[in-house]
Short mmCIF file of C-alpha atoms in Angstrom, two decimals:
data_model
loop_
_atom_site.label_atom_id
_atom_site.label_comp_id
_atom_site.label_asym_id
_atom_site.label_seq_id
_atom_site.Cartn_x
_atom_site.Cartn_y
_atom_site.Cartn_z
CA MET A 1 12.78 -6.97 -13.92
CA MET A 2 15.84 -7.95 -16.07
CA GLN A 3 18.54 -7.30 -13.22
CA ALA A 4 16.64 -9.15 -10.81
CA SER A 5 16.40 -12.44 -12.70
CA ARG A 6 20.11 -11.90 -13.92
CA ALA A 7 21.26 -11.65 -9.80
CA ARG A 8 19.20 -14.45 -9.03
CA LEU A 9 20.59 -16.57 -12.03
CA PHE A 10 24.03 -15.42 -11.13
CA LYS A 11 23.48 -17.05 -7.26
CA GLU A 12 22.11 -20.27 -8.97
CA TYR A 13 25.24 -20.49 -11.13
CA LYS A 14 27.59 -19.86 -8.55
CA GLU A 15 25.73 -22.45 -6.45
CA VAL A 16 25.91 -25.32 -9.22
CA GLN A 17 30.04 -24.41 -9.25
CA ARG A 18 30.31 -25.10 -5.98
CA ASP A 19 28.29 -27.85 -5.54
CA LYS A 20 29.15 -29.72 -8.54
CA SER A 21 29.82 -33.08 -6.82
CA GLY A 22 26.74 -33.08 -4.84
CA ASP A 23 23.88 -34.23 -7.17
CA SER A 24 25.81 -36.74 -9.65
CA ASP A 25 22.43 -37.06 -11.45
CA ILE A 26 22.53 -33.50 -12.61
CA LYS A 27 24.65 -31.72 -14.89
CA LEU A 28 23.58 -28.15 -15.19
CA SER A 29 24.90 -26.05 -17.18
CA CYS A 30 24.48 -22.10 -18.65
CA ASP A 31 25.25 -20.96 -21.81
CA ASP A 32 28.42 -19.21 -22.36
CA THR A 33 26.99 -15.96 -23.87
CA ASN A 34 23.31 -15.99 -22.26
CA ILE A 35 22.64 -16.28 -18.71
CA PHE A 36 18.95 -17.01 -19.72
CA LYS A 37 19.50 -20.09 -21.56
CA TRP A 38 20.66 -23.14 -19.68
CA THR A 39 20.76 -27.24 -20.43
CA ALA A 40 20.76 -30.14 -17.91
CA LEU A 41 21.72 -33.40 -18.63
CA ILE A 42 19.72 -36.11 -16.18
CA LYS A 43 20.49 -39.47 -15.43
CA GLY A 44 17.30 -41.72 -16.00
CA PRO A 45 16.47 -43.05 -12.42
CA SER A 46 17.24 -46.67 -11.33
CA GLU A 47 14.82 -49.46 -11.60
CA THR A 48 12.47 -47.43 -14.33
CA PRO A 49 12.65 -47.81 -18.15
CA TYR A 50 14.69 -44.71 -18.55
CA GLN A 51 17.78 -46.22 -16.25
CA GLU A 52 21.07 -45.90 -18.35
CA GLY A 53 19.71 -43.31 -20.27
CA VAL A 54 21.29 -39.89 -20.02
CA PHE A 55 18.62 -36.88 -20.85
CA LEU A 56 19.13 -33.64 -22.00
CA LEU A 57 16.35 -30.81 -20.99
CA ALA A 58 16.66 -27.49 -22.56
CA MET A 59 15.87 -24.65 -20.43
CA THR A 60 14.95 -21.23 -21.30
CA VAL A 61 14.38 -18.48 -18.08
CA PRO A 62 12.18 -15.80 -18.82
CA GLU A 63 13.15 -11.72 -17.42
CA GLN A 64 10.34 -12.14 -14.52
CA TYR A 65 12.28 -15.35 -13.07
CA PRO A 66 11.99 -16.37 -10.63
CA LEU A 67 8.63 -14.85 -10.00
CA VAL A 68 7.46 -17.28 -12.97
CA PRO A 69 8.98 -20.40 -13.74
CA PRO A 70 11.87 -21.22 -16.52
CA GLN A 71 10.38 -23.02 -19.32
CA VAL A 72 11.84 -26.73 -19.72
CA ARG A 73 11.80 -29.04 -22.23
CA PHE A 74 13.05 -32.75 -22.92
CA VAL A 75 15.39 -32.17 -26.37
CA THR A 76 15.99 -36.11 -25.69
CA LYS A 77 13.22 -38.20 -27.12
CA ILE A 78 11.63 -39.93 -24.44
CA PHE A 79 8.40 -42.09 -24.19
CA HIS A 80 6.89 -41.00 -20.94
CA PRO A 81 2.90 -40.14 -20.15
CA ASN A 82 3.79 -36.65 -19.41
CA VAL A 83 6.06 -35.45 -21.76
CA HIS A 84 5.18 -34.62 -25.11
CA PHE A 85 6.58 -37.09 -27.54
CA LYS A 86 7.27 -34.23 -30.25
CA THR A 87 7.97 -31.20 -28.82
CA GLY A 88 9.14 -32.62 -25.30
CA GLU A 89 7.22 -30.42 -23.62
CA ILE A 90 6.57 -31.35 -19.77
CA CYS A 91 3.47 -31.56 -17.88
CA LEU A 92 4.44 -30.94 -14.24
CA ASP A 93 2.68 -28.40 -11.77
CA ILE A 94 5.61 -26.86 -10.41
CA LEU A 95 6.51 -25.74 -13.95
CA LYS A 96 3.02 -24.19 -14.41
CA THR A 97 0.79 -23.38 -11.80
CA ALA A 98 2.52 -24.31 -8.93
CA TRP A 99 5.99 -22.61 -9.11
CA SER A 100 7.15 -20.59 -6.66
CA PRO A 101 10.54 -18.76 -6.36
CA ALA A 102 11.73 -21.37 -3.59
CA TRP A 103 12.27 -23.69 -6.69
CA THR A 104 15.49 -23.31 -8.60
CA LEU A 105 16.86 -24.68 -11.99
CA GLN A 106 18.67 -27.62 -9.77
CA SER A 107 15.76 -28.54 -7.99
CA VAL A 108 13.60 -28.59 -10.75
CA CYS A 109 15.57 -31.08 -12.75
CA ARG A 110 15.00 -33.24 -9.46
CA ALA A 111 11.21 -32.88 -9.88
CA ILE A 112 11.63 -34.18 -13.30
CA ILE A 113 13.63 -37.17 -12.57
CA ALA A 114 10.74 -37.92 -9.82
CA LEU A 115 8.13 -37.35 -12.50
CA MET A 116 10.25 -40.21 -14.75
CA ALA A 117 10.20 -42.57 -11.75
CA HIS A 118 6.36 -41.70 -10.97
CA PRO A 119 4.37 -41.37 -14.12
CA GLU A 120 0.68 -39.76 -13.78
CA PRO A 121 -1.33 -41.35 -16.46
CA ASP A 122 -4.23 -39.70 -15.52
CA SER A 123 -3.02 -36.27 -16.92
CA PRO A 124 -1.04 -37.35 -20.36
CA LEU A 125 0.60 -35.09 -23.23
CA ASN A 126 1.59 -38.60 -24.57
CA CYS A 127 -1.97 -40.23 -24.88
CA ASP A 128 -0.51 -43.66 -26.41
CA CYS A 129 2.03 -43.81 -23.36
CA GLY A 130 -0.60 -42.97 -20.73
CA ASN A 131 -3.24 -45.22 -22.35
CA LEU A 132 -0.64 -48.24 -22.23
CA LEU A 133 -0.38 -47.08 -18.20
CA ARG A 134 -4.17 -46.81 -17.95
CA SER A 135 -5.51 -50.05 -19.19
CA GLY A 136 -2.90 -51.69 -16.79
CA ASP A 137 -0.23 -52.88 -19.73
CA ASP A 138 2.61 -51.99 -17.83
CA ARG A 139 4.67 -54.26 -19.83
CA GLY A 140 4.05 -52.54 -23.17
CA TYR A 141 4.86 -49.21 -21.34
CA GLN A 142 8.01 -50.41 -20.01
CA SER A 143 9.15 -51.67 -23.15
CA MET A 144 8.17 -48.96 -25.55
CA ALA A 145 10.00 -46.83 -22.97
CA ARG A 146 13.08 -48.62 -22.48
CA MET A 147 13.56 -49.13 -26.44
CA TYR A 148 13.14 -45.37 -26.75
CA THR A 149 16.01 -44.97 -23.71
CA ARG A 150 17.95 -47.12 -25.71
CA LEU A 151 17.61 -45.54 -28.96
CA ALA A 152 17.94 -42.04 -28.00
CA ALA A 153 19.52 -41.43 -24.55
CA THR A 154 22.31 -43.80 -24.46
CA ALA A 155 25.65 -43.04 -25.10
CA ASN A 156 26.05 -44.85 -28.38
CA LYS A 157 22.91 -43.61 -29.94
CA GLY A 158 22.57 -40.96 -28.57
CA ASN A 159 21.94 -37.39 -30.03
CA HIS A 160 24.25 -35.04 -27.92
CA MET B 1 3.72 -32.06 -7.27
CA ASP B 2 2.16 -33.83 -10.00
CA GLY B 3 1.56 -33.86 -13.55
CA SER B 4 -1.98 -32.20 -14.05
CA CYS B 5 -2.35 -30.89 -17.18
CA ASP B 6 -4.40 -32.26 -20.18
CA GLY B 7 -2.72 -32.57 -23.38
CA GLY B 8 -5.12 -33.58 -26.76
CA ASP B 9 -6.41 -36.75 -24.69
CA GLY B 10 -8.27 -38.29 -27.45
CA VAL B 11 -11.82 -37.26 -26.57
CA VAL B 12 -11.10 -33.91 -26.21
CA ASP B 13 -11.68 -32.14 -29.93
CA ALA B 14 -9.06 -32.11 -32.46
CA GLU B 15 -9.17 -28.37 -32.08
CA TRP B 16 -8.10 -28.22 -28.48
CA SER B 17 -5.28 -30.44 -29.03
CA CYS B 18 -3.35 -27.83 -31.10
CA TYR B 19 -2.95 -25.80 -27.70
CA ARG B 20 -0.10 -26.26 -25.93
CA ASP B 21 0.40 -25.35 -22.16
CA ASP B 22 2.50 -22.33 -23.16
CA ASP B 23 -0.40 -20.90 -25.40
CA ILE B 24 -2.50 -21.30 -22.21
CA ILE B 25 -0.68 -19.25 -20.16
CA GLN B 26 0.05 -16.88 -22.76
CA GLN B 27 -3.67 -16.53 -23.19
CA GLN B 28 -3.89 -16.34 -19.10
CA ASN B 29 -1.02 -13.74 -19.29
CA ALA B 30 -3.16 -11.65 -21.96
CA ILE B 31 -6.29 -11.66 -19.31
CA GLN B 32 -4.56 -10.58 -16.87
CA ALA B 33 -2.80 -7.63 -18.76
CA GLU B 34 -6.35 -6.70 -19.59
CA GLU B 35 -7.28 -6.52 -15.85
CA ALA B 36 -4.27 -4.51 -14.88
CA LEU B 37 -5.44 -1.79 -17.20
CA LYS B 38 -8.65 -1.71 -15.06
CA ILE B 39 -6.93 -1.50 -11.83
CA PRO B 40 -3.36 -1.13 -10.54
CA PHE B 41 -2.11 -3.45 -7.75
CA VAL B 42 -3.28 -0.58 -5.51
CA GLY B 43 -5.92 1.65 -6.20
CA ASP B 44 -6.51 5.58 -4.92
CA LYS B 45 -8.16 6.37 -1.90
CA GLU B 46 -12.14 6.46 -2.82
CA SER B 47 -14.76 7.64 -0.06
CA LEU B 48 -17.02 4.89 1.23
CA SER B 49 -19.88 6.26 -1.00
CA ALA B 50 -17.86 4.37 -4.08
CA LEU B 51 -18.62 1.09 -1.98
CA ALA B 52 -22.24 2.15 -1.65
CA ALA B 53 -22.40 3.11 -5.10
CA GLU B 54 -21.28 -0.73 -6.31
CA TYR B 55 -24.37 -2.04 -4.26
CA LYS B 56 -27.08 0.51 -5.54
CA THR B 57 -29.38 -2.26 -6.99
CA GLY B 58 -27.95 -4.68 -4.42
CA SER B 59 -29.16 -6.95 -1.86
CA SER B 60 -30.41 -4.91 0.97
CA ILE B 61 -28.78 -7.11 3.79
CA LEU B 62 -25.64 -5.46 1.96
CA LYS B 63 -26.75 -1.97 1.72
CA ALA B 64 -27.34 -1.94 5.33
CA LYS B 65 -24.18 -3.31 6.20
CA ILE B 66 -22.41 -0.11 4.32
CA GLU B 67 -24.49 1.96 6.22
CA VAL B 68 -22.97 0.88 9.24
CA LEU B 69 -19.49 0.68 7.70
CA ASP B 70 -19.80 4.47 6.73
CA GLU B 71 -20.00 5.27 10.57
CA LEU B 72 -17.06 3.57 11.21
CA TYR B 73 -15.04 4.15 8.12
CA VAL B 74 -14.17 6.72 6.22
CA ALA B 75 -12.06 5.40 2.91
CA ILE B 76 -11.50 2.52 0.94
CA ARG B 77 -8.78 1.54 -0.78
CA ARG B 78 -9.11 -0.80 -3.86
CA THR B 79 -6.78 -3.68 -4.52
CA ARG B 80 -6.45 -5.60 -7.99
CA GLY B 81 -8.16 -9.10 -7.57
CA ASP B 82 -5.17 -11.34 -8.74
CA GLY B 83 -5.00 -13.60 -6.08
CA ASN B 84 -2.47 -11.46 -4.23
CA CYS B 85 -4.67 -9.12 -2.98
CA PHE B 86 -4.81 -10.54 0.96
CA PHE B 87 -0.78 -9.59 0.79
CA ARG B 88 -0.99 -6.09 -1.19
CA SER B 89 -3.62 -4.79 0.69
CA PHE B 90 -1.22 -5.45 3.85
CA MET B 91 1.84 -4.65 2.59
CA PHE B 92 0.33 -1.40 1.80
CA SER B 93 -1.63 -0.55 4.86
CA TYR B 94 1.04 -1.50 6.87
CA LEU B 95 3.71 0.79 5.11
CA GLU B 96 1.41 3.52 4.91
CA HIS B 97 0.48 3.09 8.63
CA ILE B 98 4.29 3.61 9.39
CA LEU B 99 4.98 6.39 7.28
CA GLU B 100 2.19 8.12 8.90
CA THR B 101 3.11 7.29 12.45
CA GLN B 102 6.74 7.22 12.26
CA ASP B 103 7.08 4.61 14.88
CA GLU B 104 10.35 3.80 14.75
CA ALA B 105 9.81 1.44 17.75
CA GLU B 106 7.33 -0.66 15.42
CA VAL B 107 9.84 -0.67 12.95
CA GLU B 108 12.51 -1.93 14.83
CA HIS B 109 10.19 -4.80 16.43
CA VAL B 110 9.08 -5.74 12.99
CA LEU B 111 12.81 -5.92 11.70
CA LYS B 112 13.10 -8.77 14.89
CA ASN B 113 10.59 -10.52 13.60
CA ILE B 114 11.59 -10.35 10.25
CA GLU B 115 15.39 -12.12 11.11
CA GLN B 116 13.62 -15.06 12.99
CA CYS B 117 11.83 -15.52 9.88
CA LYS B 118 15.05 -15.46 8.15
CA LYS B 119 16.17 -17.84 10.51
CA ALA B 120 13.23 -20.30 10.52
CA LEU B 121 13.37 -20.67 6.54
CA LEU B 122 17.20 -21.64 7.04
CA ASP B 123 16.12 -24.09 9.68
CA LEU B 124 13.09 -25.47 7.28
CA GLY B 125 16.20 -25.87 4.38
CA TYR B 126 15.53 -23.30 2.35
CA ALA B 127 18.30 -21.89 0.10
CA GLU B 128 19.04 -18.32 1.48
CA PHE B 129 19.66 -17.26 -2.31
CA THR B 130 15.82 -18.48 -3.13
CA PHE B 131 14.34 -15.83 -0.58
CA GLU B 132 17.09 -12.74 0.46
CA ASP B 133 16.50 -10.61 -2.52
CA PHE B 134 12.35 -10.73 -1.68
CA PHE B 135 13.58 -10.22 2.25
CA SER B 136 16.06 -7.23 1.41
CA ILE B 137 13.42 -5.38 -1.17
CA PHE B 138 10.67 -5.40 1.88
CA ILE B 139 13.30 -4.32 4.32
CA GLU B 140 14.54 -1.34 1.73
CA LEU B 141 10.71 -0.25 1.43
CA LEU B 142 10.08 -0.48 5.31
CA GLU B 143 12.78 1.58 6.58
CA SER B 144 12.16 4.26 3.33
CA VAL B 145 9.04 5.07 4.89
CA ILE B 146 10.87 5.95 8.29
CA PRO B 147 12.16 9.57 8.84
CA GLY B 148 15.47 11.00 8.88
CA ARG B 149 16.98 8.39 6.68
CA ASP B 150 18.28 9.87 3.02
CA SER B 151 15.90 7.22 1.67
CA SER B 152 12.66 8.53 3.32
CA ILE B 153 9.83 8.77 0.56
CA SER B 154 6.53 10.51 0.87
CA ILE B 155 3.03 8.88 0.36
CA ASP B 156 3.20 9.40 -3.32
CA THR B 157 6.26 7.44 -4.20
CA LEU B 158 4.88 4.84 -1.74
CA ILE B 159 1.95 4.34 -4.06
CA GLU B 160 4.34 4.40 -6.95
CA ARG B 161 6.62 1.97 -5.75
CA SER B 162 3.04 -0.34 -4.79
CA ARG B 163 2.28 0.09 -8.47
CA ASP B 164 5.74 -1.15 -9.69
CA PRO B 165 5.33 -4.63 -10.65
CA LEU B 166 8.86 -5.38 -9.57
CA VAL B 167 8.65 -3.91 -5.83
CA SER B 168 5.22 -5.15 -5.32
CA ASN B 169 5.41 -8.41 -6.65
CA TYR B 170 8.75 -9.14 -4.49
CA VAL B 171 7.04 -7.87 -1.56
CA VAL B 172 3.89 -10.08 -2.04
CA MET B 173 6.46 -13.21 -2.46
CA PHE B 174 8.36 -11.71 0.58
CA PHE B 175 5.33 -12.43 2.40
CA ARG B 176 4.50 -15.74 1.42
CA PHE B 177 8.01 -16.75 2.46
CA VAL B 178 7.19 -15.23 5.90
CA THR B 179 3.97 -17.29 5.61
CA SER B 180 5.05 -20.41 4.66
CA GLY B 181 7.61 -20.68 6.79
CA GLU B 182 5.90 -19.87 10.03
CA ILE B 183 2.90 -22.09 8.72
CA ARG B 184 5.80 -25.05 8.60
CA ARG B 185 7.57 -23.90 11.47
CA ARG B 186 4.07 -24.47 13.69
CA THR B 187 3.20 -27.78 12.10
CA ASP B 188 1.32 -28.93 14.97
CA PHE B 189 -0.69 -25.74 15.71
CA PHE B 190 -1.63 -25.04 11.82
CA GLY B 191 -1.90 -28.69 10.78
CA PRO B 192 -5.67 -29.51 12.06
CA PHE B 193 -6.62 -26.41 10.28
CA ILE B 194 -4.86 -27.04 6.94
CA MET B 195 -6.35 -30.70 7.01
CA GLY B 196 -10.07 -28.82 7.41
CA VAL B 197 -9.35 -26.98 4.34
CA SER B 198 -7.52 -28.78 1.67
CA ASN B 199 -6.79 -32.66 1.81
CA GLY B 200 -3.00 -32.94 1.87
CA THR B 201 -0.31 -32.49 4.41
CA VAL B 202 1.03 -29.19 5.27
CA ASP B 203 3.91 -29.19 3.09
CA GLN B 204 1.74 -29.32 -0.07
CA PHE B 205 -0.66 -26.97 1.25
CA CYS B 206 2.62 -24.52 1.61
CA LYS B 207 3.52 -25.60 -1.77
CA THR B 208 0.56 -25.32 -3.62
CA SER B 209 -1.36 -23.08 -1.67
CA VAL B 210 0.89 -20.27 0.02
CA GLU B 211 4.05 -20.04 -2.13
CA PRO B 212 2.85 -19.53 -5.28
CA MET B 213 2.04 -16.05 -6.98
CA GLY B 214 -1.92 -15.80 -7.12
CA GLU B 215 -2.95 -18.23 -4.51
CA GLU B 216 -5.50 -16.64 -2.84
CA SER B 217 -5.46 -16.48 0.87
CA ASP B 218 -7.57 -17.35 3.91
CA HIS B 219 -7.54 -17.48 7.68
CA VAL B 220 -4.12 -19.88 7.97
CA HIS B 221 -2.63 -17.36 5.83
CA ILE B 222 -3.29 -14.47 7.74
CA THR B 223 -2.74 -15.81 11.43
CA ALA B 224 0.54 -17.15 10.03
CA LEU B 225 1.21 -13.73 8.41
CA SER B 226 0.28 -11.85 11.43
CA ASP B 227 1.85 -14.45 14.00
CA ALA B 228 5.24 -14.25 12.06
CA LEU B 229 5.61 -10.49 11.68
CA GLY B 230 3.73 -10.00 15.15
CA VAL B 231 1.53 -7.29 13.26
CA PRO B 232 -2.25 -7.11 14.52
CA ILE B 233 -4.70 -7.24 11.25
CA ARG B 234 -8.76 -6.63 11.50
CA VAL B 235 -10.80 -8.01 8.64
CA VAL B 236 -14.13 -6.77 8.74
CA TYR B 237 -16.53 -8.77 6.68
CA LEU B 238 -18.86 -7.58 4.19
CA ASP B 239 -21.45 -10.50 2.89
CA ARG B 240 -25.14 -11.49 3.39
CA SER B 241 -24.98 -13.18 6.41
CA SER B 242 -27.16 -11.50 8.61
CA CYS B 243 -28.56 -11.54 12.22
CA ASP B 244 -32.19 -12.45 12.84
CA VAL B 245 -33.10 -9.64 15.56
CA GLY B 246 -31.85 -6.42 16.58
CA LYS B 247 -29.91 -3.48 14.19
CA THR B 248 -27.70 -4.54 11.44
CA GLU B 249 -24.16 -5.22 12.44
CA VAL B 250 -20.86 -6.01 10.81
CA ASN B 251 -18.46 -8.54 11.88
CA HIS B 252 -15.04 -8.26 11.87
CA HIS B 253 -12.45 -10.52 13.37
CA ASP B 254 -8.94 -9.24 14.77
CA PHE B 255 -6.05 -11.38 14.22
CA ILE B 256 -3.83 -10.86 17.28
CA PRO B 257 -0.10 -12.15 17.65
CA SER B 258 0.94 -13.04 20.80
CA ASN B 259 4.24 -11.37 20.78
CA CYS B 260 2.82 -7.82 19.26
CA LEU B 261 4.35 -4.70 20.59
CA LEU B 262 1.02 -3.42 21.86
CA LYS B 263 0.51 -6.24 24.39
CA GLU B 264 4.18 -6.01 25.30
CA ALA B 265 3.23 -2.65 26.19
CA GLY B 266 0.61 -3.68 28.25
CA SER B 267 -2.39 -2.17 26.40
CA GLU B 268 -6.02 -3.98 27.12
CA THR B 269 -8.07 -3.68 23.69
CA ILE B 270 -6.05 -3.58 20.56
CA GLU B 271 -7.00 -1.97 17.61
CA PRO B 272 -5.69 -3.17 14.55
CA SER B 273 -3.89 -0.50 12.67
CA VAL B 274 -3.97 -2.35 9.63
CA VAL B 275 -7.73 -2.86 8.65
CA LEU B 276 -9.06 -4.83 5.63
CA LEU B 277 -12.25 -5.23 4.18
CA TYR B 278 -13.07 -8.86 3.07
CA ARG B 279 -15.99 -9.85 0.46
CA PRO B 280 -16.00 -13.09 -0.42
CA GLY B 281 -12.93 -13.64 -2.61
CA HIS B 282 -11.35 -10.33 -2.46
CA TYR B 283 -9.53 -7.78 0.69
CA ASP B 284 -9.35 -4.08 0.41
CA ILE B 285 -8.19 -1.67 2.50
CA LEU B 286 -10.44 0.17 4.75
CA TYR B 287 -9.71 3.23 6.66
CA PRO B 288 -11.37 3.81 10.16
CA ARG B 289 -13.01 7.44 10.87
CA LEU B 290 -10.99 9.20 14.04
CA ARG B 291 -13.15 9.67 16.74
CA SER B 292 -13.64 13.38 16.25
CA GLU B 293 -14.88 12.76 12.25
CA THR B 294 -18.43 12.52 12.47
CA PRO B 295 -20.34 10.19 9.97
CA SER B 296 -21.81 12.01 6.74
CA LEU B 297 -25.26 11.34 6.54
#
């Protein structure tokens, strides 16, 4: 089991090295000593309150990977309805029930960027944020999200 | 894709808000592990009376149908009800058939089709490294049931491998890739059927109902897999539907791919060698009686 996941992760690693210039919004790196631990720096998508922010994701890959999804959470604080404000847990179907080995760590990052641009307020992990959007207070949501992006996800005040 | 979980909404009990998705997944895994103890991925061959025993106090239609089945089939082999039972049943039934018949032409034919499936996935934009491991595990298993090769295996080893989580799940995933590739490749054909069973696009259907492990299979999946591999499949339906007049009959449906080997050989009536028993929500393997065998009464 472990061998299979290691082999797959090694392929992903090689792919990331080969394709370094490919996706400038995602910087995936693997822990030097443990191929089951990865981090990613993702750029907040433009025309969202996350733009200009850079967010750190921590990825823990289980031994049964790629039959089961990686565990991914935001390390950088983010105000988003589908991200737990305290733990950084992400509510995204492909990280739960809709996972398949056709996804990769790289494409998971792309899906998370897409989730940042398209919040799903009806299934919130951050209820305060979800409620702002559900009640139509887009301005409130935008300003809170932008504030946290500035506080936590920009270079001078960032936590990484 | 969408965010689709509920975390501690104000309406929900405070107690529930302590449960994180990871906890829920862990609990699901625990339930699955408990189920796993009850039945392996692929069970032992049992006589059809084991099936009758399940319905001793059940509906009379079902009892009558099982009597009809008993005339045609000699045994059943159960598979675990984990959402992968169709693929798992197909895997075992097909490989056991190859092992027994030693049909090398069939293996060649299927290997050729697998090569086409691989091309289809690449054309659809799948990265090769995401599916190649699943393909190679199936091909290895397929080649091992053919004789005269160093690695050829016995039925006991086939059973053992089919119960090994890595091999078994990787083969299921191989079929899921093949099925998804076939559906996407023939969107025009499958699109209308998919519109009838889900409200999403073909792409969404493949992403949410074909590729993820544990998603149950239906007519669309079976058609696609049978077509892609060129392997005919018979599904026998054991349900409460009945005809008003005449004697009890058990319905079956044959999935016959246009490019199957028997058709190429000009065979007029095709008897699929893979025969599955469908009860609403679940597939098991059926073993047809040989013509010489008379039913036990």
